[in-house]
Each structure stands twice: as structure tokens, then as C-alpha cells.
Short mmCIF file of C-alpha atoms in Angstrom, two decimals:
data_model
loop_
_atom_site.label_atom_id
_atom_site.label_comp_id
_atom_site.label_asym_id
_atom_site.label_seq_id
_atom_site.Cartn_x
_atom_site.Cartn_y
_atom_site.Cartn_z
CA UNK A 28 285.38 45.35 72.94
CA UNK A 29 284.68 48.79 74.59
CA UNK A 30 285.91 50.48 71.41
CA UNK A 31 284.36 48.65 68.89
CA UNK A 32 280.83 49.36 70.92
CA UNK A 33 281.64 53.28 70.47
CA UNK A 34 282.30 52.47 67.02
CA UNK A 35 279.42 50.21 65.92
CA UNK A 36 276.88 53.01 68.12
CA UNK A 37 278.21 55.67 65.74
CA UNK A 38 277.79 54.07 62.52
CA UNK A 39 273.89 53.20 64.23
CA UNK A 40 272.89 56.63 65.07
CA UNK A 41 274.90 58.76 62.79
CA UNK A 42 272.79 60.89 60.42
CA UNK A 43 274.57 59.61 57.14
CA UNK A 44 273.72 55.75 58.07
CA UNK A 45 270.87 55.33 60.42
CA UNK A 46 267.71 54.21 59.97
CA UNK A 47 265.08 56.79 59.86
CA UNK A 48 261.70 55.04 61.09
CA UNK A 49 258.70 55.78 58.34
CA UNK A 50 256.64 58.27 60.06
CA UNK A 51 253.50 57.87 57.94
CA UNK A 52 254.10 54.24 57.94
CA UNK A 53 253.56 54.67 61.96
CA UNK A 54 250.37 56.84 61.44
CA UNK A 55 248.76 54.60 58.94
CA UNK A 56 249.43 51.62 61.62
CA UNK A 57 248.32 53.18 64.39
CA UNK A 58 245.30 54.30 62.51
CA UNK A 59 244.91 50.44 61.04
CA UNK A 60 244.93 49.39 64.91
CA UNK A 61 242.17 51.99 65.63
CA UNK A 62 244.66 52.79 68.83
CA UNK A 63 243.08 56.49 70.20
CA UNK A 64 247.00 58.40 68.69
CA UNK A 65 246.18 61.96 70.37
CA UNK A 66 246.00 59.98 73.40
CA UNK A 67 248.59 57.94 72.74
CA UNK A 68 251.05 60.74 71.36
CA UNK A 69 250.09 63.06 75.01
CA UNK A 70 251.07 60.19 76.77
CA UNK A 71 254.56 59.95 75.39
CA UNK A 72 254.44 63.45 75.33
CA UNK A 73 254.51 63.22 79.14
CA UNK A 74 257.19 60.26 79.21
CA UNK A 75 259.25 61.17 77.00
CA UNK A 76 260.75 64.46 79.08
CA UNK A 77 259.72 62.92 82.40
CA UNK A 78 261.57 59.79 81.79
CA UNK A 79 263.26 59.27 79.22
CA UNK A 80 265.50 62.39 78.40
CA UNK A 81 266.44 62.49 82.65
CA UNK A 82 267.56 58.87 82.13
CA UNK A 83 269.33 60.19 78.73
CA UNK A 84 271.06 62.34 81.02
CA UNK A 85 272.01 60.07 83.98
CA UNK A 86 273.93 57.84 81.07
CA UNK A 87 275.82 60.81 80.15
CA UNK A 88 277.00 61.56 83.46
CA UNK A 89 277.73 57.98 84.22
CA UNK A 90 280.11 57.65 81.12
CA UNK A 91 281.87 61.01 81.90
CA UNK A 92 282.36 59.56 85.25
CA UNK A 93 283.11 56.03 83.77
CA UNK A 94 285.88 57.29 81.61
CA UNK A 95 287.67 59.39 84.09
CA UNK A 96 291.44 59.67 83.50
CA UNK A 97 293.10 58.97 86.62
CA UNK A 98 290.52 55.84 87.57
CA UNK A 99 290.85 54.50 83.90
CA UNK A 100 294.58 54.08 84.65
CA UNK A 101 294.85 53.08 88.09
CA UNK A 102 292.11 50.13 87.79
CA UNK A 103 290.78 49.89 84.12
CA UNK A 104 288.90 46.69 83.96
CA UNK A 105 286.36 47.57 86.22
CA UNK A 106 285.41 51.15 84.67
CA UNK A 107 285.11 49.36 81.10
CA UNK A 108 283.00 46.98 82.14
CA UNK A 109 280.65 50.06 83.43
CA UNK A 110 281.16 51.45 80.34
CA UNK A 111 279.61 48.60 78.31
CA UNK A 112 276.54 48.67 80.59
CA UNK A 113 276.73 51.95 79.80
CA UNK A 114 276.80 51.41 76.02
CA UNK A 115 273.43 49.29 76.50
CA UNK A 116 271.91 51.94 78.08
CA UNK A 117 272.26 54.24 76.23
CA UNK A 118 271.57 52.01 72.64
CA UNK A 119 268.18 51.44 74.84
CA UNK A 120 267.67 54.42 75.81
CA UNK A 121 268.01 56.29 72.04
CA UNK A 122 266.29 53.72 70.50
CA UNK A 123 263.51 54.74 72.81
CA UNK A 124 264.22 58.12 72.04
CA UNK A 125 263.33 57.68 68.54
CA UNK A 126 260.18 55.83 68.26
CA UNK A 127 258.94 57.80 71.05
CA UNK A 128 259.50 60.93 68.95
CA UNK A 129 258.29 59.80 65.62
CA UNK A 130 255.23 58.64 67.42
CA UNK A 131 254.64 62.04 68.73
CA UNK A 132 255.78 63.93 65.56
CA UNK A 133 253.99 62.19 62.68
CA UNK A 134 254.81 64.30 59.61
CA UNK A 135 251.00 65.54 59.82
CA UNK A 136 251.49 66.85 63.16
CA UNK A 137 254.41 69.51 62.40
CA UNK A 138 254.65 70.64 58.96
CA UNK A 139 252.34 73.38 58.77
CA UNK A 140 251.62 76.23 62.02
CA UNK A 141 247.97 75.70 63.65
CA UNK A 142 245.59 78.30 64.47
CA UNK A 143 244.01 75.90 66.12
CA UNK A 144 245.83 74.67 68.91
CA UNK A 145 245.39 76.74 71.39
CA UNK A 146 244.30 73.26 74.06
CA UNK A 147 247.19 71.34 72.73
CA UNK A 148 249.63 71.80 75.15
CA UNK A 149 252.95 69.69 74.78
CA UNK A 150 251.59 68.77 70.96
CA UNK A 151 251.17 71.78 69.80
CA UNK A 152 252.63 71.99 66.14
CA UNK A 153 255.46 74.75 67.07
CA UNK A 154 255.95 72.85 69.61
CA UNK A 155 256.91 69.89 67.56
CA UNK A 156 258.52 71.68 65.12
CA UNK A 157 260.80 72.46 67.39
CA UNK A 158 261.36 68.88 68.18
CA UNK A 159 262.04 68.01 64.98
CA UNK A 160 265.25 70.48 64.58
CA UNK A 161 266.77 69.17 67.88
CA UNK A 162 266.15 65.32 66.97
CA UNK A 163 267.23 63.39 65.33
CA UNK A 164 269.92 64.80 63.43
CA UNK A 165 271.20 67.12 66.47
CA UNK A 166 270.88 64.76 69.01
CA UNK A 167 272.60 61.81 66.96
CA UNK A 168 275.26 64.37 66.00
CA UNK A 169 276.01 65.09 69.37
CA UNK A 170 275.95 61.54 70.51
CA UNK A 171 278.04 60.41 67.68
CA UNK A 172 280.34 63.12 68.13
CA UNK A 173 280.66 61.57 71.79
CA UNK A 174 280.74 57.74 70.51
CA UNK A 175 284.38 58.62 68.59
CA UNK A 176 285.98 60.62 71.00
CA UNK A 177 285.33 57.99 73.56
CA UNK A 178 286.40 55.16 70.98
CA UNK A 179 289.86 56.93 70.56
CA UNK A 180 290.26 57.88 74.37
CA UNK A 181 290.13 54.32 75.18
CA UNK A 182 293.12 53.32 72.10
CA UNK A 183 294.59 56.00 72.92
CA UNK A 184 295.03 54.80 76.12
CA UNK A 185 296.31 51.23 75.19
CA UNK A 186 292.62 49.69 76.58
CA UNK A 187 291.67 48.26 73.27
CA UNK A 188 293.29 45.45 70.79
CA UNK A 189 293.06 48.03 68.18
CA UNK A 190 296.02 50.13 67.87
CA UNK A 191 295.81 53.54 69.35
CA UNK A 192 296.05 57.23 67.19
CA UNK A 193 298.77 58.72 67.80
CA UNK A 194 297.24 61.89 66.44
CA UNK A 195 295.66 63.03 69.86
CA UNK A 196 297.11 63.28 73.34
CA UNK A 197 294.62 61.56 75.75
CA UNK A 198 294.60 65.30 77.37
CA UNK A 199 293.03 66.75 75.02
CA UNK A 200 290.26 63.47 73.85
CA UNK A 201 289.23 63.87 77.70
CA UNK A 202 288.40 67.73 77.23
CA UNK A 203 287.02 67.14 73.77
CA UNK A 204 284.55 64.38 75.66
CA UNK A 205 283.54 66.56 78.27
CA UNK A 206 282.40 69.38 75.65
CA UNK A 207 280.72 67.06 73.61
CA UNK A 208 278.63 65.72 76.30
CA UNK A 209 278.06 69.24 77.13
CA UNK A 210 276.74 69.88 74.47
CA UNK A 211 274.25 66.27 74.19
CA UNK A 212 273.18 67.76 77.69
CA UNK A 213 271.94 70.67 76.30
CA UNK A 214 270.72 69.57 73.59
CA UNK A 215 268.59 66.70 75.47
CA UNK A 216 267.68 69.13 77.76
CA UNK A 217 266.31 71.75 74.69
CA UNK A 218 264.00 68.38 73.41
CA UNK A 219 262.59 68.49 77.21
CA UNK A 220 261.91 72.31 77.26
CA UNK A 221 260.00 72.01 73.61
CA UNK A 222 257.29 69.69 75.81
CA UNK A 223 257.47 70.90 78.79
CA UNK A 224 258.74 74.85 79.11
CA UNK A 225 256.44 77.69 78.82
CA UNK A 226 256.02 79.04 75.06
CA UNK A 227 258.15 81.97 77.01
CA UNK A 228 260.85 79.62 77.18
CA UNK A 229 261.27 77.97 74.17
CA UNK A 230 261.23 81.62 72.02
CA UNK A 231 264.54 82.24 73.78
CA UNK A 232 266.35 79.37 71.55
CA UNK A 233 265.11 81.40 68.48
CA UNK A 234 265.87 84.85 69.83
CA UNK A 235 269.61 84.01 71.02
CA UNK A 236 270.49 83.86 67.39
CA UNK A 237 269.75 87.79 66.93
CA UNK A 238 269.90 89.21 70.62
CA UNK A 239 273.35 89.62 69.42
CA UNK A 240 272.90 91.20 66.31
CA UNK A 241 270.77 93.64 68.40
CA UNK A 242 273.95 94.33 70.82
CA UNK A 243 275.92 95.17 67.49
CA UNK A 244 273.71 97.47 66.22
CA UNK A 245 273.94 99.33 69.78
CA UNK A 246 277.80 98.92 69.44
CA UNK A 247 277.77 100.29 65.91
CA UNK A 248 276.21 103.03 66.87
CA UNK A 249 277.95 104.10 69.85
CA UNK A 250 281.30 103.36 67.68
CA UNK A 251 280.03 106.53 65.02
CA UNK A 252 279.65 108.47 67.63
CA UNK A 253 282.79 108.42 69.13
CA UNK A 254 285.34 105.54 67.34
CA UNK A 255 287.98 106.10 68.98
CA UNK A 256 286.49 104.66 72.68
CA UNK A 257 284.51 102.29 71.26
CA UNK A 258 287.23 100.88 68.80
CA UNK A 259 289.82 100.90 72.23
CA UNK A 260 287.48 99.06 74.59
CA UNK A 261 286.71 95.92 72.15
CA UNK A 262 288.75 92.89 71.95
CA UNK A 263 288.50 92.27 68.16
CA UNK A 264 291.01 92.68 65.75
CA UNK A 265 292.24 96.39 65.28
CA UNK A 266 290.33 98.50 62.41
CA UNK A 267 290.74 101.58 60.96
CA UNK A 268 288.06 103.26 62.89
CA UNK A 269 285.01 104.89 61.41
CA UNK A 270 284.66 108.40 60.96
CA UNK A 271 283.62 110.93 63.25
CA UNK A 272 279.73 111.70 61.78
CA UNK A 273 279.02 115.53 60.35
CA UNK A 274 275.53 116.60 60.99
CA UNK A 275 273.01 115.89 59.98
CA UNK A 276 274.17 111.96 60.51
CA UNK A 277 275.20 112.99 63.84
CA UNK A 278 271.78 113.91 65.17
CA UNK A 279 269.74 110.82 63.10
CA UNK A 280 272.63 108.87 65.43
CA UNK A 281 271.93 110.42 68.11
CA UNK A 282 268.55 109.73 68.06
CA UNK A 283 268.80 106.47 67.21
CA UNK A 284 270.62 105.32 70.19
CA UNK A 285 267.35 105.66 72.48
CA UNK A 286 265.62 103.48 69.92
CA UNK A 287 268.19 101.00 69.34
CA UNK A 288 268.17 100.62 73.72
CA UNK A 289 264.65 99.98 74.51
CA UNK A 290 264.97 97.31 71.33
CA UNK A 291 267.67 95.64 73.06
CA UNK A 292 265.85 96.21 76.34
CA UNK A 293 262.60 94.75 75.29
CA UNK A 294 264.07 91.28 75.03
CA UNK A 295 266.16 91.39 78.05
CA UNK A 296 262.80 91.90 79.66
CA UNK A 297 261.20 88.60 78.31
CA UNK A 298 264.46 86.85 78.95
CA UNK A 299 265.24 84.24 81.57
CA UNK A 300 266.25 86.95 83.74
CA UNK A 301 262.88 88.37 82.94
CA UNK A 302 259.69 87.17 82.58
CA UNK A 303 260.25 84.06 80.91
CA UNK A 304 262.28 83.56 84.61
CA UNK A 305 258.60 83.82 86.65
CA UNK A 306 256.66 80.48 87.24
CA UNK A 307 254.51 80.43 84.44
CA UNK A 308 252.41 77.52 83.45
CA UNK A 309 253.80 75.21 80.84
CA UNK A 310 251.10 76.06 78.43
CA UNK A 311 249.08 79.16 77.96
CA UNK A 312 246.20 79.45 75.86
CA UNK A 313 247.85 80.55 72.43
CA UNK A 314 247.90 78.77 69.27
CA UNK A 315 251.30 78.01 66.91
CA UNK A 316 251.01 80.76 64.62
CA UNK A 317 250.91 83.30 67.54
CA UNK A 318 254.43 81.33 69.09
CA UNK A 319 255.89 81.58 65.52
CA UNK A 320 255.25 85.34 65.35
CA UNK A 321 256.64 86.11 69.17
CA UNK A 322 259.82 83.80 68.05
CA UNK A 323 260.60 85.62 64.90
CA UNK A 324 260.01 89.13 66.79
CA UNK A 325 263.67 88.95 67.16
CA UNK A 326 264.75 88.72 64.00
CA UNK A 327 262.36 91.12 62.35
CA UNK A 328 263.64 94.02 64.73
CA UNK A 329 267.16 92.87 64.49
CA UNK A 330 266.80 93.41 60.73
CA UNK A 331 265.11 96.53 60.75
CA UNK A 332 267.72 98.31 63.08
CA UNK A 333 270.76 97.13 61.22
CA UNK A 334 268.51 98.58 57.97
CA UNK A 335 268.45 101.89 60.04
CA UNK A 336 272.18 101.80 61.20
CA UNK A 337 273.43 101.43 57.74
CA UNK A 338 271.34 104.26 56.62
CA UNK A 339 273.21 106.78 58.77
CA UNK A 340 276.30 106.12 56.66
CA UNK A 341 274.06 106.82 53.81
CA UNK A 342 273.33 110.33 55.34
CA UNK A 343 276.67 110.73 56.59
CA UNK A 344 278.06 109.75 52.85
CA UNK A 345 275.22 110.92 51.02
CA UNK A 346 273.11 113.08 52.08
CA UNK A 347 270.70 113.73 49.30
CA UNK A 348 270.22 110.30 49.54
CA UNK A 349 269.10 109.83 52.89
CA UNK A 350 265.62 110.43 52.54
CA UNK A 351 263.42 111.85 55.08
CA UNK A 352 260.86 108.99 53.70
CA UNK A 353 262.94 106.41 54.19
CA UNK A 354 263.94 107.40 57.92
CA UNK A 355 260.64 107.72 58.15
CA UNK A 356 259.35 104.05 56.62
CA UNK A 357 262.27 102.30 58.61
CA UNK A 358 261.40 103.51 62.37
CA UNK A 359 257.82 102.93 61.14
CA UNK A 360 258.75 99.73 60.28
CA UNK A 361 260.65 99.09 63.52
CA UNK A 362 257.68 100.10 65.47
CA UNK A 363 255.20 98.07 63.71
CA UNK A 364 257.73 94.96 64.63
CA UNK A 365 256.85 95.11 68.57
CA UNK A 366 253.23 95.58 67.81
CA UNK A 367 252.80 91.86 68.10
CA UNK A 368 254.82 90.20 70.40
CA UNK A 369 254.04 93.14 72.96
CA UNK A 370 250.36 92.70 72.43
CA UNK A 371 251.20 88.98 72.78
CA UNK A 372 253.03 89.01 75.82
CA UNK A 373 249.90 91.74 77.64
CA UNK A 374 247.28 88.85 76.36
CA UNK A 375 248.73 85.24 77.30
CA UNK A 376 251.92 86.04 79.75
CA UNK A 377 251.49 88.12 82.08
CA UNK A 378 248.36 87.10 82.80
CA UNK A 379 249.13 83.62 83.96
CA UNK A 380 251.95 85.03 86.69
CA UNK A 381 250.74 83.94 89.98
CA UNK A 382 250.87 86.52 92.62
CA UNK A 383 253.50 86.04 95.21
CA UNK A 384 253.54 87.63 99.19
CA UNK A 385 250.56 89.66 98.13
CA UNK A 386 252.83 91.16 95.61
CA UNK A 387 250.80 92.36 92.41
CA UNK A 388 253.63 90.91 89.98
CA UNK A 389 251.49 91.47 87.02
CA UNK A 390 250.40 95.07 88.13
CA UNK A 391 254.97 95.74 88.27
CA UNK A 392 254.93 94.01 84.53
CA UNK A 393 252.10 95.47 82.93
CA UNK A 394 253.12 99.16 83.81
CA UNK A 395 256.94 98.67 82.95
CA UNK A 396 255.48 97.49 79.00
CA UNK A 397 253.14 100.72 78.90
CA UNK A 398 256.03 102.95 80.21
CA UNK A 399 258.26 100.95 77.88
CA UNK A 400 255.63 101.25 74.88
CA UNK A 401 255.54 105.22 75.81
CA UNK A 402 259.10 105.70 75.33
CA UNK A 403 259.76 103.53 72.10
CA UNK A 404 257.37 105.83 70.47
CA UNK A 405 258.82 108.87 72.15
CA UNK A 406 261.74 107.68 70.41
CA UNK A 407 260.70 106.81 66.96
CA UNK A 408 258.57 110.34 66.63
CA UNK A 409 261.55 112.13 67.91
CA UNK A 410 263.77 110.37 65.02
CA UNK A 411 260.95 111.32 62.18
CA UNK A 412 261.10 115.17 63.73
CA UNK A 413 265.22 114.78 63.33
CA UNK A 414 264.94 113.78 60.12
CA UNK A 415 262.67 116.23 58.99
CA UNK A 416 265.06 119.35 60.47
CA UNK A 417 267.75 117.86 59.13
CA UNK A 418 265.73 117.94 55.76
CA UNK A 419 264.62 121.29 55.84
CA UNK A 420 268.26 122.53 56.56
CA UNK A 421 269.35 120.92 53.29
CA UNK A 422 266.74 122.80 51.46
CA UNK A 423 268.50 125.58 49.57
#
């Protein structure tokens, strides 16, 4: 019975076979009903992560618990008959999930990036678009992912009529659950933050998928400069290590260590060990488009220093093609990329940080972005100067 519940929630929820509730069929009603929906949709907007999602992850915890190895064996009846109350709950509890959400998302809501929506505050568009990527299809994913590992721990364990698969040892289904409702924790816990977290917050989801690429850039770098360290210290797979740079490459690397730093520094500093870590207010007074452009910061300077990075090999390989223009247009570029979110950050973040002890928090802040702000372009016009000497030295 237990395993036949996992099984008949997964075919429910997957993404493949569920049924996906008409959003504008729920906007049209709601309209038809002349029910207040701005109201309605801030009032889920409160449940929903208040609620909902903590009870979403009290069920998770009770079924890790519930489907513990050693008390599964020593007195199974008991724990699967938890685990079927369990299986209610949490059929309730998505099912909740999922109107709540497609009342609060209506396709009009989250499709395009307001200028607009400055008051908004959990229902503001970026907001909800970020909503949208977590459910439903990562959230049912996750769940469903849980639903058949469960379903085969319990025949795998002789606990159901239906024979067990021998494919698995019951070792390894018990670690694979635990990850797997790891991962529905975070991911329930990701649908909370795009409600309730600061905007400072929920940028970090977009950034962690280029902070890295930022770190490689650095590594990269440091590996032209001197290989043979670099290559020694790093786990990865042995490589023939790259070449010892000839000037002029060596100095345009040299120089672009500093920049490619304070790049990878800048972020750190808005990170959760940063500012994003300070008790900001949920909402600040800036609109979608401005989130957008502070969340795709990342990836725009990530870009632009793996652009400059390969370029060195250019010089190093081929010189006369390693323009001092384009040196020139890429820092420029990379520069231009901080403009925003730094101005961003000065006007809506900082701002809001309370002050704590009588300690001026936002005076410490302010003066480490100016001094930061001095030496990125201390950097960047000490580049374009390297560029141009090495330049005139190739002059005949």
C-alpha cells in the first residue's frame, strides 16, 4: 500500500503527466467573481512562505525520519503507517502548493520585467519570475525524484506485496533519499526566499552560476604566469601545462590580475558573507528591471574577463593581432559592467542597513565601494597604459 502511494504521487506530480492548472482560466474567474486579486494574490503571497512551504518542510523531515533504516526493520508496521499520513500530507500540502502559486503568478503577472513596481513587494514581476523556474517543474522533479526512491526502499526492503529490485542495495536507496530531500529542501526553501528575501538575496541564485567562472578566470591567469605551481596545486586531471608568457603578454597578464581580483572581490562583497548577510528589509524600493540588471551583473563581467583572458594568448601567439584597441574596448567594457549594479547597490542597499551599537555600518560600506571603485579604475587605466607600451615597442 505504502509503495503504490509513492508510485501513484509520482505519476500525479511528475512534469510529463500532471495537470497544469489554466492560469488565465484562474484570472478570468477571479476577475468574473469581481474578487479584489492584488489583494488576494499579497495574501497568499504572505501564506504561502509563512505556512505552507515550513509545513512542506516539516513533511520532509518527518518521512526522512519515517523511513529510517534501523526503525523500519526492527518495528515496520508502525513507521508505514506514519508514512501514509505522511503521503496525505504531503498530496495536501502540494496541491496547495500549486493553486496557491498559479494564483499568485497569473501569466500576466511574470512574463515581461516592470518598471513599475517599485511598491510591490513579494509580487513584484522578478520576483515571480523567479517563482516560476523553481515551481512547478523543479519542485515536482525533486519530489518525484523522492516519491521513487522511497517506493523502491520500501520493496527493497520486503515491506510491500510487490516484488523488490534487486538492482539497488537498500544502502545506497537510503543515501539517494536523503540527497533528494536535500535537495526538495532547498529548493522549497529558494520558492520562500523569492517572496520573502531581500532582492540582495535572491541575485545570489543567479550569480552562483558565474562566481565560478570568475574564480577560473583568476586561476587562468595565475596558471600563465607561472604553470608549473598552478598546474601542481589543482586536483583536476593532469595537462600539459601552458606556456610560460614572453612579453609583451606577460605584462597585459600582469596587469590583469589586479582587475580580474577586485571583479571577483566585488561579488564576495554583496555575498551572504557580505552585505546581502546584514538585516536588510525584505523589499527595497526598486523596480524588476533594476533586479534583472544587478542579477545579470554577474554574468556580463564573467564574460567580459574570460573575453580578456583569452586575448592574452592572442598577444602571447600573435602579437600583431592583439590590438591596443581591443585591450582597450574590453577593460572599457569590463568597467562599464559594474557601472550599474554598483550604482544600484549605493542607491537601494546600503541605505536600508540599520545602524547597530552606534556603529555607522553604512558609513564602513559606502567607503569600502568608493575605495573599491578607485582601484578598479586604477586598474583598468593601468592595463590601457600597458597596452599602449607594449604597442609602441612593437613599432619598428
Amino acid at each position: 500500500l505504502v509503495a503504490r502511494g509513492f508510485r501513484r504521487l509520482q505519476d500525479k506530480y511528475h512534469p510529463k503527466t500532471a495537470e497544469v492548472p489554466d492560469e488565465t482560466y484562474l484570472e478570468r474567474t477571479l476577475a468574473a467573481l469581481s474578487i479584489d486579486t492584488a489583494g488576494l494574490q499579497g495574501c497568499l503571497a504572505n501564506q504561502l512562505p509563512s505556512i505552507v512551504l515550513p509545513f512542506l518542510q516539516g513533511l520532509l523531515a518527518s518521512l526522512s525520519q519515517a523511513l529510517d533504516l534501523p526503525g523500519l526493520l526492527e518495528d515496520p508496521e508502525p513507521k508505514l503507517r506514519t508514512v501514509l499520513q505522511i503521503q496525505a500530507g504531503l498530496e495536501h500540502c502540494l496541491d496547495q502548493t500549486i493553486r496557491q502559486v498559479s494564483c499568485i503568478c497569473p501569466e500576466s503577472a511574470y512574463l515581461l520585467l516592470r518598471a513599475d513596481d517599485h511598491d510591490l513587494k513579494g509580487l513584484k514581476s522578478f520576483r515571480l519570475q523567479r517563482l516560476k523556474i523553481y515551481f512547478p517543474r523543479q519542485l515536482s522533479l525533486r519530489f518525484c525524484h523522492i516519491f521513487q526512491t522511497a517506493q523502491e526502499l520500501v520493496q527493497q526492503m520486503e515491506l510491500s506485496s510487490a516484488p523488490p529490485n534487486l538492482g539497488w542495495p537498500i544502502g545506497y536507496l537510503r543515501e539517494c533519499l536523503d540527497f533528494f530531500v536535500g535537495q526538495a529542501s532547498e529548493t522549497v526553501q529558494g520558492m520562500a526566499d523569492c517572496l520573502q528575501a531581500s532582492e540582495l538575496v535572491i541575485v545570489q541564485d543567479v550569480w552562483a552560476a558565474w562566481r565560478p567562472d570568475i574564480e577560473r578566470s583568476l586561476q587562468t591567469v595565475a596558471e600563465k604566469l607561472r604553470p608549473s605551481a598552478a598546474t601542481s596545486a589543482r586536483t583536476a586531471p593532469p595537462r600539459l601545462p601552458d606556456p610560460l608568457l614572453a612579453d609583451p603578454a606577460l605584462q597585459l597578464a600582469t596587469s590583469t590580475v589586479p582587475i580580474v581580483k577586485l571583479s571577483k572581490l566585488f561579488f564576495a562583497k554583496l555575498s551572504k558573507r557580505g552585505l546581502a548577510r546584514e538585516p536588510l528589509p525584505h523589499f527595497a524600493q526598486i523596480c524588476s528591471q533594476q533586479i534583472a540588471s544587478l542579477a545579470d551583473s554577474a554574468e556580463h563581467v564573467a564574460r567580459d574577463l574570460r573575453r580578456l583572458v583569452d586575448h592574452l594568448d592572442v598577444a602571447n601567439w600573435h602579437a600583431a593581432d592583439a590590438t591596443i584597441l581591443r585591450f582597450t574596448e574590453l577593460a572599457r567594457s569590463l568597467k562599464a559592467c559594474f557601472e550599474p549594479p554598483l550604482l544600484l547597490v549605493l542607491l537601494y542597499f546600503i541605505p536600508l542597513i540599520p545602524d547597530t551599537d552606534g556603529l555607522d555600518v553604512r558609513a564602513s560600506y559606502n567607503s569600502w565601494f568608493v575605495t573599491w571603485n578607485n582601484q578598479m579604475g586604477l586598474a583598468i587605466h593601468n592595463l590601457i597604459l600597458v597596452a599602449h607600451a607594449c604597442e609602441l615597442e612593437r613599432m619598428p
